[in-house]
Short mmCIF file of C-alpha atoms in Angstrom, two decimals:
data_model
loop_
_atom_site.label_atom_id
_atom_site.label_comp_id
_atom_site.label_asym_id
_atom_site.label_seq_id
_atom_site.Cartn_x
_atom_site.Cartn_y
_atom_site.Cartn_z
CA UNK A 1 0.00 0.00 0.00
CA UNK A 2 1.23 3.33 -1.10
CA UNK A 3 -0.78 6.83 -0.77
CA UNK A 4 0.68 9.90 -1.55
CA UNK A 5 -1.39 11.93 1.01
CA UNK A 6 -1.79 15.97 0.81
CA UNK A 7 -2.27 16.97 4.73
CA UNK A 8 -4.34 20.70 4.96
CA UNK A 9 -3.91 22.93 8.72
CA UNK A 10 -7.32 24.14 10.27
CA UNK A 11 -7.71 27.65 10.19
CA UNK A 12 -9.83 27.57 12.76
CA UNK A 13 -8.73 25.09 15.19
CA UNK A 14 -4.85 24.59 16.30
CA UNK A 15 -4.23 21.33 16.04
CA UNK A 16 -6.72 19.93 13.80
CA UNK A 17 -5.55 18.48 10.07
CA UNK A 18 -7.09 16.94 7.03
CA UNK A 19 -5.76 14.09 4.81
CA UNK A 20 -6.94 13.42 1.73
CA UNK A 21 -4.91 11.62 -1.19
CA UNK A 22 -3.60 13.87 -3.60
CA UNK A 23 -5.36 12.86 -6.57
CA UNK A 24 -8.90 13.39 -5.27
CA UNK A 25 -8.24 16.51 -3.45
CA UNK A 26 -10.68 17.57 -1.02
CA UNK A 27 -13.74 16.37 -3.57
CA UNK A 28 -14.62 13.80 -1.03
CA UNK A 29 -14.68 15.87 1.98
CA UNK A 30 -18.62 17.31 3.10
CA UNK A 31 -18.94 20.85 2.49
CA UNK A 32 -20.63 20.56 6.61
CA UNK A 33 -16.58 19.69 7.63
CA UNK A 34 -15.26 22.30 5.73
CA UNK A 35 -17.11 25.08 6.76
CA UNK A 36 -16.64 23.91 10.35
CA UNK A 37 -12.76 23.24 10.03
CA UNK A 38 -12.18 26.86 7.75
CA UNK A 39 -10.14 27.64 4.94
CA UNK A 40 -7.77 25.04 4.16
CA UNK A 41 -3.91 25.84 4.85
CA UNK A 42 -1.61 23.31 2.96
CA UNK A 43 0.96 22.08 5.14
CA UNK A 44 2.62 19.14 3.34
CA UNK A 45 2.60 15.74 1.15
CA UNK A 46 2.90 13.13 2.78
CA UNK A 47 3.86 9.39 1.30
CA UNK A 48 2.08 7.09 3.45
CA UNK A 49 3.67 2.93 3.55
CA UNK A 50 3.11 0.60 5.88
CA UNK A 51 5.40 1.27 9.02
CA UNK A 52 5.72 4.85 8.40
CA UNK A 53 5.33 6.93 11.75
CA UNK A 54 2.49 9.07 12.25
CA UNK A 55 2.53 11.66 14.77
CA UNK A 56 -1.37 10.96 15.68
CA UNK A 57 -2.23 7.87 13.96
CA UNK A 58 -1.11 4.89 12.74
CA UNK A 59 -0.72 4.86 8.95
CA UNK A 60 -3.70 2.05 8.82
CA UNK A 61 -6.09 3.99 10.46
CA UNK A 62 -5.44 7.01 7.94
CA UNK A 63 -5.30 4.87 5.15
CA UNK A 64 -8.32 2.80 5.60
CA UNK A 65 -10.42 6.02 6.48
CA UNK A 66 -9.20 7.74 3.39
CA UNK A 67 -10.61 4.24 1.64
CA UNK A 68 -13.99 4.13 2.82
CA UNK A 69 -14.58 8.08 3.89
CA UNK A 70 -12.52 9.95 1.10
CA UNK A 71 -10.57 11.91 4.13
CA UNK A 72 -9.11 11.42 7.72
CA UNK A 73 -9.55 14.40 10.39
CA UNK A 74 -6.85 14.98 12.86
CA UNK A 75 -8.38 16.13 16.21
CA UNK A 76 -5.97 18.11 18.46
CA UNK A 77 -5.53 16.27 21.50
CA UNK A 78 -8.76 15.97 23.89
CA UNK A 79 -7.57 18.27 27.27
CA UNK A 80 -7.48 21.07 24.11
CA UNK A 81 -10.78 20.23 22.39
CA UNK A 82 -13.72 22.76 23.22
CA UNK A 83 -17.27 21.89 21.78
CA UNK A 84 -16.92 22.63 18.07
CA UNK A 85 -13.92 20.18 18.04
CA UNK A 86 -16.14 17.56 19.59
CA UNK A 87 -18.81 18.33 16.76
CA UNK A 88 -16.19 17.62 13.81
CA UNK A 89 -15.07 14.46 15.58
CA UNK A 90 -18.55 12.91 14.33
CA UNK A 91 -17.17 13.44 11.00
CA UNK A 92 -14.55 10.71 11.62
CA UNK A 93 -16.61 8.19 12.80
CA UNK A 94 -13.63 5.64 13.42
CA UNK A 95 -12.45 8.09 16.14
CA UNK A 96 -15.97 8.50 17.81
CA UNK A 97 -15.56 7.43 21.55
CA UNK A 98 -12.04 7.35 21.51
#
């Protein structure tokens, strides 16, 4: 498995990221998420493989939620979330109740 993975900065909330692979863009992502995680800031490409390290995740989680959901959201660490964060974590719904 190899994705070549484009990785956007919230404008809106420190901490918070969006993958999506490069070729689709952010096509896949709802226009709801967007609004609520602001202008996207491009912040790098990112080759993902198998054992690659991953700040946040582990390169199967982002992988298999760019399969089946088109994106993966990167929530900043909970002691920093306030209630909007908590709202855009139901757009991931592989991180719900973590």
């Amino acid at each position: 498995m190899k994705i070549i993975c484009e990785i956007y900065r919230s404008t809106k909330e420190e901490g918070m990221y969006l993958y999506v692979k490069k070729e689709e863009g952010l096509s896949k992502v709802p226009p709801d998420l967007l609004k609520l995680f602001g202008r996207p800031q491009q912040a790098m490409v990112l080759l993902l493989t198998p054992g690659k390290k991953l700040a946040h995740a582990t390169v199967e989680k982002v992988a298999e939620s760019l399969e089946t959901q088109g994106f993966y959201l990167q929530l900043p660490p909970r002691n920093d979330r306030d209630p909007e964060a908590e709202r855009l974590r139901a757009f991931n719904s592989k991180l719900a109740g973590q």
